[in-house]
């Protein structure tokens, strides 16, 4: 299988190539996909939020939203603490960002998430007009970007989100793996 997929003129690694190429090749692939140092710093903020969520007993998912390389919102999962099934990290961060800038449209914003967003969160990103999504690990049981669904690719939608998958993937995956291993 081809190691690269061209999507909207961006180069990114296909999930199937993991383990078939050395780490430097994967890092090069991410560099080609226009992942900046600011992107990596923001992704680390999302990972910090995921760790904080785990400490509260929540599933360790974190999100951060940036405008012009400045974090305007950050959140971890709060579904249990808030007794709210919609309090996913992405939704909480989208709400905080909208309040911070005073507009429900987050045009030009980038969202960083530790795991592939679900259908609800992907839909909210479309409604908010998020420009870019960078996420860590794929979610084979509920991911709505490419694992289970491809919501952003639906032809009827009037907004497109630029997606970069696999950013700090191993760190994101380990948070989830360790969290669920401790509960078994």
One Martini backbone bead per residue (centre of mass of N, CA, C, O) as a GRO file, in nm:
protein
  184
    1UNK     BB    1   0.100   0.034   0.017
    2UNK     BB    2   0.075   0.352   0.026
    3UNK     BB    3   0.228   0.585   0.248
    4UNK     BB    4   0.058   0.811   0.103
    5UNK     BB    5  -0.178   1.086   0.122
    6UNK     BB    6  -0.364   1.295  -0.081
    7UNK     BB    7  -0.512   1.586   0.087
    8UNK     BB    8  -0.562   1.887   0.010
    9UNK     BB    9  -0.246   1.914  -0.050
   10UNK     BB   10  -0.168   1.710   0.175
   11UNK     BB   11   0.071   1.541   0.377
   12UNK     BB   12   0.009   1.206   0.505
   13UNK     BB   13  -0.018   0.948   0.712
   14UNK     BB   14  -0.112   0.639   0.715
   15UNK     BB   15  -0.219   0.413   0.941
   16UNK     BB   16  -0.098   0.153   0.789
   17UNK     BB   17   0.220   0.250   0.824
   18UNK     BB   18   0.250   0.171   1.093
   19UNK     BB   19   0.560   0.000   1.148
   20UNK     BB   20   0.696   0.029   0.842
   21UNK     BB   21   0.846   0.281   0.957
   22UNK     BB   22   1.049   0.489   1.069
   23UNK     BB   23   1.027   0.751   1.282
   24UNK     BB   24   1.156   0.966   1.091
   25UNK     BB   25   0.943   0.932   0.866
   26UNK     BB   26   0.702   1.025   1.029
   27UNK     BB   27   0.816   1.302   1.106
   28UNK     BB   28   0.847   1.399   0.817
   29UNK     BB   29   0.554   1.380   0.743
   30UNK     BB   30   0.460   1.592   0.949
   31UNK     BB   31   0.630   1.824   0.840
   32UNK     BB   32   0.487   1.822   0.559
   33UNK     BB   33   0.199   1.889   0.714
   34UNK     BB   34   0.242   2.153   0.879
   35UNK     BB   35   0.391   2.114   1.160
   36UNK     BB   36   0.442   2.303   1.429
   37UNK     BB   37   0.560   2.409   1.724
   38UNK     BB   38   0.290   2.528   1.812
   39UNK     BB   39   0.132   2.269   1.768
   40UNK     BB   40   0.289   2.096   1.974
   41UNK     BB   41   0.230   2.275   2.217
   42UNK     BB   42  -0.081   2.250   2.202
   43UNK     BB   43  -0.086   1.942   2.224
   44UNK     BB   44   0.034   1.941   2.511
   45UNK     BB   45  -0.208   2.076   2.639
   46UNK     BB   46  -0.407   1.850   2.579
   47UNK     BB   47  -0.250   1.638   2.743
   48UNK     BB   48  -0.278   1.781   3.015
   49UNK     BB   49  -0.590   1.765   3.018
   50UNK     BB   50  -0.604   1.458   3.012
   51UNK     BB   51  -0.459   1.410   3.279
   52UNK     BB   52  -0.661   1.569   3.453
   53UNK     BB   53  -0.902   1.392   3.387
   54UNK     BB   54  -0.789   1.129   3.505
   55UNK     BB   55  -0.763   1.241   3.800
   56UNK     BB   56  -1.095   1.272   3.800
   57UNK     BB   57  -1.201   0.996   3.636
   58UNK     BB   58  -1.174   1.055   3.346
   59UNK     BB   59  -1.149   1.034   3.032
   60UNK     BB   60  -0.839   1.091   2.860
   61UNK     BB   61  -0.937   1.391   2.725
   62UNK     BB   62  -0.803   1.656   2.520
   63UNK     BB   63  -0.822   2.023   2.463
   64UNK     BB   64  -0.735   2.283   2.217
   65UNK     BB   65  -0.753   2.639   2.132
   66UNK     BB   66  -0.640   2.835   1.844
   67UNK     BB   67  -0.520   3.169   1.773
   68UNK     BB   68  -0.245   3.262   1.644
   69UNK     BB   69  -0.084   3.069   1.853
   70UNK     BB   70  -0.323   3.111   2.074
   71UNK     BB   71  -0.460   3.017   2.359
   72UNK     BB   72  -0.828   3.022   2.438
   73UNK     BB   73  -0.868   2.703   2.500
   74UNK     BB   74  -0.928   2.446   2.759
   75UNK     BB   75  -0.986   2.079   2.795
   76UNK     BB   76  -1.155   1.822   2.959
   77UNK     BB   77  -1.322   1.581   3.049
   78UNK     BB   78  -1.686   1.614   3.206
   79UNK     BB   79  -1.919   1.398   3.220
   80UNK     BB   80  -1.920   1.311   3.518
   81UNK     BB   81  -1.892   1.581   3.681
   82UNK     BB   82  -2.147   1.714   3.507
   83UNK     BB   83  -2.361   1.519   3.411
   84UNK     BB   84  -2.266   1.519   3.081
   85UNK     BB   85  -2.265   1.378   2.765
   86UNK     BB   86  -2.143   1.660   2.618
   87UNK     BB   87  -1.859   1.688   2.801
   88UNK     BB   88  -1.648   1.706   2.601
   89UNK     BB   89  -1.356   1.848   2.541
   90UNK     BB   90  -1.436   1.987   2.274
   91UNK     BB   91  -1.699   2.125   2.368
   92UNK     BB   92  -1.585   2.286   2.602
   93UNK     BB   93  -1.375   2.441   2.430
   94UNK     BB   94  -1.572   2.570   2.231
   95UNK     BB   95  -1.726   2.734   2.442
   96UNK     BB   96  -1.485   2.892   2.555
   97UNK     BB   97  -1.397   3.023   2.288
   98UNK     BB   98  -1.658   3.173   2.224
   99UNK     BB   99  -1.647   3.347   2.480
  100UNK     BB  100  -1.361   3.471   2.441
  101UNK     BB  101  -1.444   3.604   2.143
  102UNK     BB  102  -1.765   3.653   2.097
  103UNK     BB  103  -1.814   3.382   1.907
  104UNK     BB  104  -1.947   3.097   1.748
  105UNK     BB  105  -1.740   3.161   1.537
  106UNK     BB  106  -1.411   2.990   1.463
  107UNK     BB  107  -1.264   3.129   1.244
  108UNK     BB  108  -0.927   3.005   1.214
  109UNK     BB  109  -0.921   2.775   1.399
  110UNK     BB  110  -0.750   2.545   1.621
  111UNK     BB  111  -0.776   2.200   1.703
  112UNK     BB  112  -0.671   1.999   1.985
  113UNK     BB  113  -0.656   1.636   2.010
  114UNK     BB  114  -0.597   1.318   2.148
  115UNK     BB  115  -0.856   1.219   1.990
  116UNK     BB  116  -1.070   1.117   1.782
  117UNK     BB  117  -1.352   1.241   1.699
  118UNK     BB  118  -1.671   1.238   1.726
  119UNK     BB  119  -1.968   1.312   1.587
  120UNK     BB  120  -2.042   1.547   1.772
  121UNK     BB  121  -1.767   1.702   1.757
  122UNK     BB  122  -1.747   1.727   1.451
  123UNK     BB  123  -2.010   1.886   1.418
  124UNK     BB  124  -1.924   2.127   1.596
  125UNK     BB  125  -1.683   2.212   1.418
  126UNK     BB  126  -1.853   2.287   1.178
  127UNK     BB  127  -2.038   2.498   1.316
  128UNK     BB  128  -1.772   2.672   1.409
  129UNK     BB  129  -1.552   2.678   1.175
  130UNK     BB  130  -1.313   2.508   1.179
  131UNK     BB  131  -1.003   2.482   1.018
  132UNK     BB  132  -0.837   2.290   1.228
  133UNK     BB  133  -0.724   1.946   1.289
  134UNK     BB  134  -0.549   1.797   1.566
  135UNK     BB  135  -0.454   1.455   1.631
  136UNK     BB  136  -0.361   1.166   1.769
  137UNK     BB  137  -0.557   0.918   1.808
  138UNK     BB  138  -0.729   0.678   1.700
  139UNK     BB  139  -1.092   0.567   1.689
  140UNK     BB  140  -1.221   0.255   1.621
  141UNK     BB  141  -1.515   0.295   1.793
  142UNK     BB  142  -1.578   0.645   1.726
  143UNK     BB  143  -1.454   0.772   1.490
  144UNK     BB  144  -1.542   1.065   1.261
  145UNK     BB  145  -1.298   1.112   1.048
  146UNK     BB  146  -1.188   0.779   0.968
  147UNK     BB  147  -1.267   0.515   1.121
  148UNK     BB  148  -1.603   0.515   1.105
  149UNK     BB  149  -1.605   0.804   0.989
  150UNK     BB  150  -1.646   1.096   0.735
  151UNK     BB  151  -1.774   1.381   0.800
  152UNK     BB  152  -1.588   1.598   0.651
  153UNK     BB  153  -1.658   1.449   0.352
  154UNK     BB  154  -1.930   1.545   0.308
  155UNK     BB  155  -2.081   1.686   0.027
  156UNK     BB  156  -2.310   1.873   0.178
  157UNK     BB  157  -2.106   2.039   0.299
  158UNK     BB  158  -1.991   2.394   0.359
  159UNK     BB  159  -1.745   2.271   0.530
  160UNK     BB  160  -1.390   2.254   0.588
  161UNK     BB  161  -1.147   2.040   0.745
  162UNK     BB  162  -0.830   2.034   0.843
  163UNK     BB  163  -0.633   1.731   0.871
  164UNK     BB  164  -0.422   1.596   1.148
  165UNK     BB  165  -0.281   1.294   1.212
  166UNK     BB  166  -0.065   1.169   1.470
  167UNK     BB  167  -0.018   1.377   1.697
  168UNK     BB  168   0.120   1.251   1.953
  169UNK     BB  169   0.015   0.953   1.959
  170UNK     BB  170   0.154   0.785   2.183
  171UNK     BB  171   0.074   0.962   2.423
  172UNK     BB  172  -0.232   0.939   2.378
  173UNK     BB  173  -0.256   0.630   2.388
  174UNK     BB  174  -0.132   0.583   2.674
  175UNK     BB  175  -0.343   0.725   2.841
  176UNK     BB  176  -0.571   0.526   2.772
  177UNK     BB  177  -0.440   0.257   2.836
  178UNK     BB  178  -0.373   0.317   3.138
  179UNK     BB  179  -0.655   0.385   3.233
  180UNK     BB  180  -0.793   0.106   3.157
  181UNK     BB  181  -0.591  -0.083   3.303
  182UNK     BB  182  -0.657   0.028   3.598
  183UNK     BB  183  -0.978  -0.077   3.570
  184UNK     BB  184  -0.924  -0.408   3.541
   0.00000   0.00000   0.00000
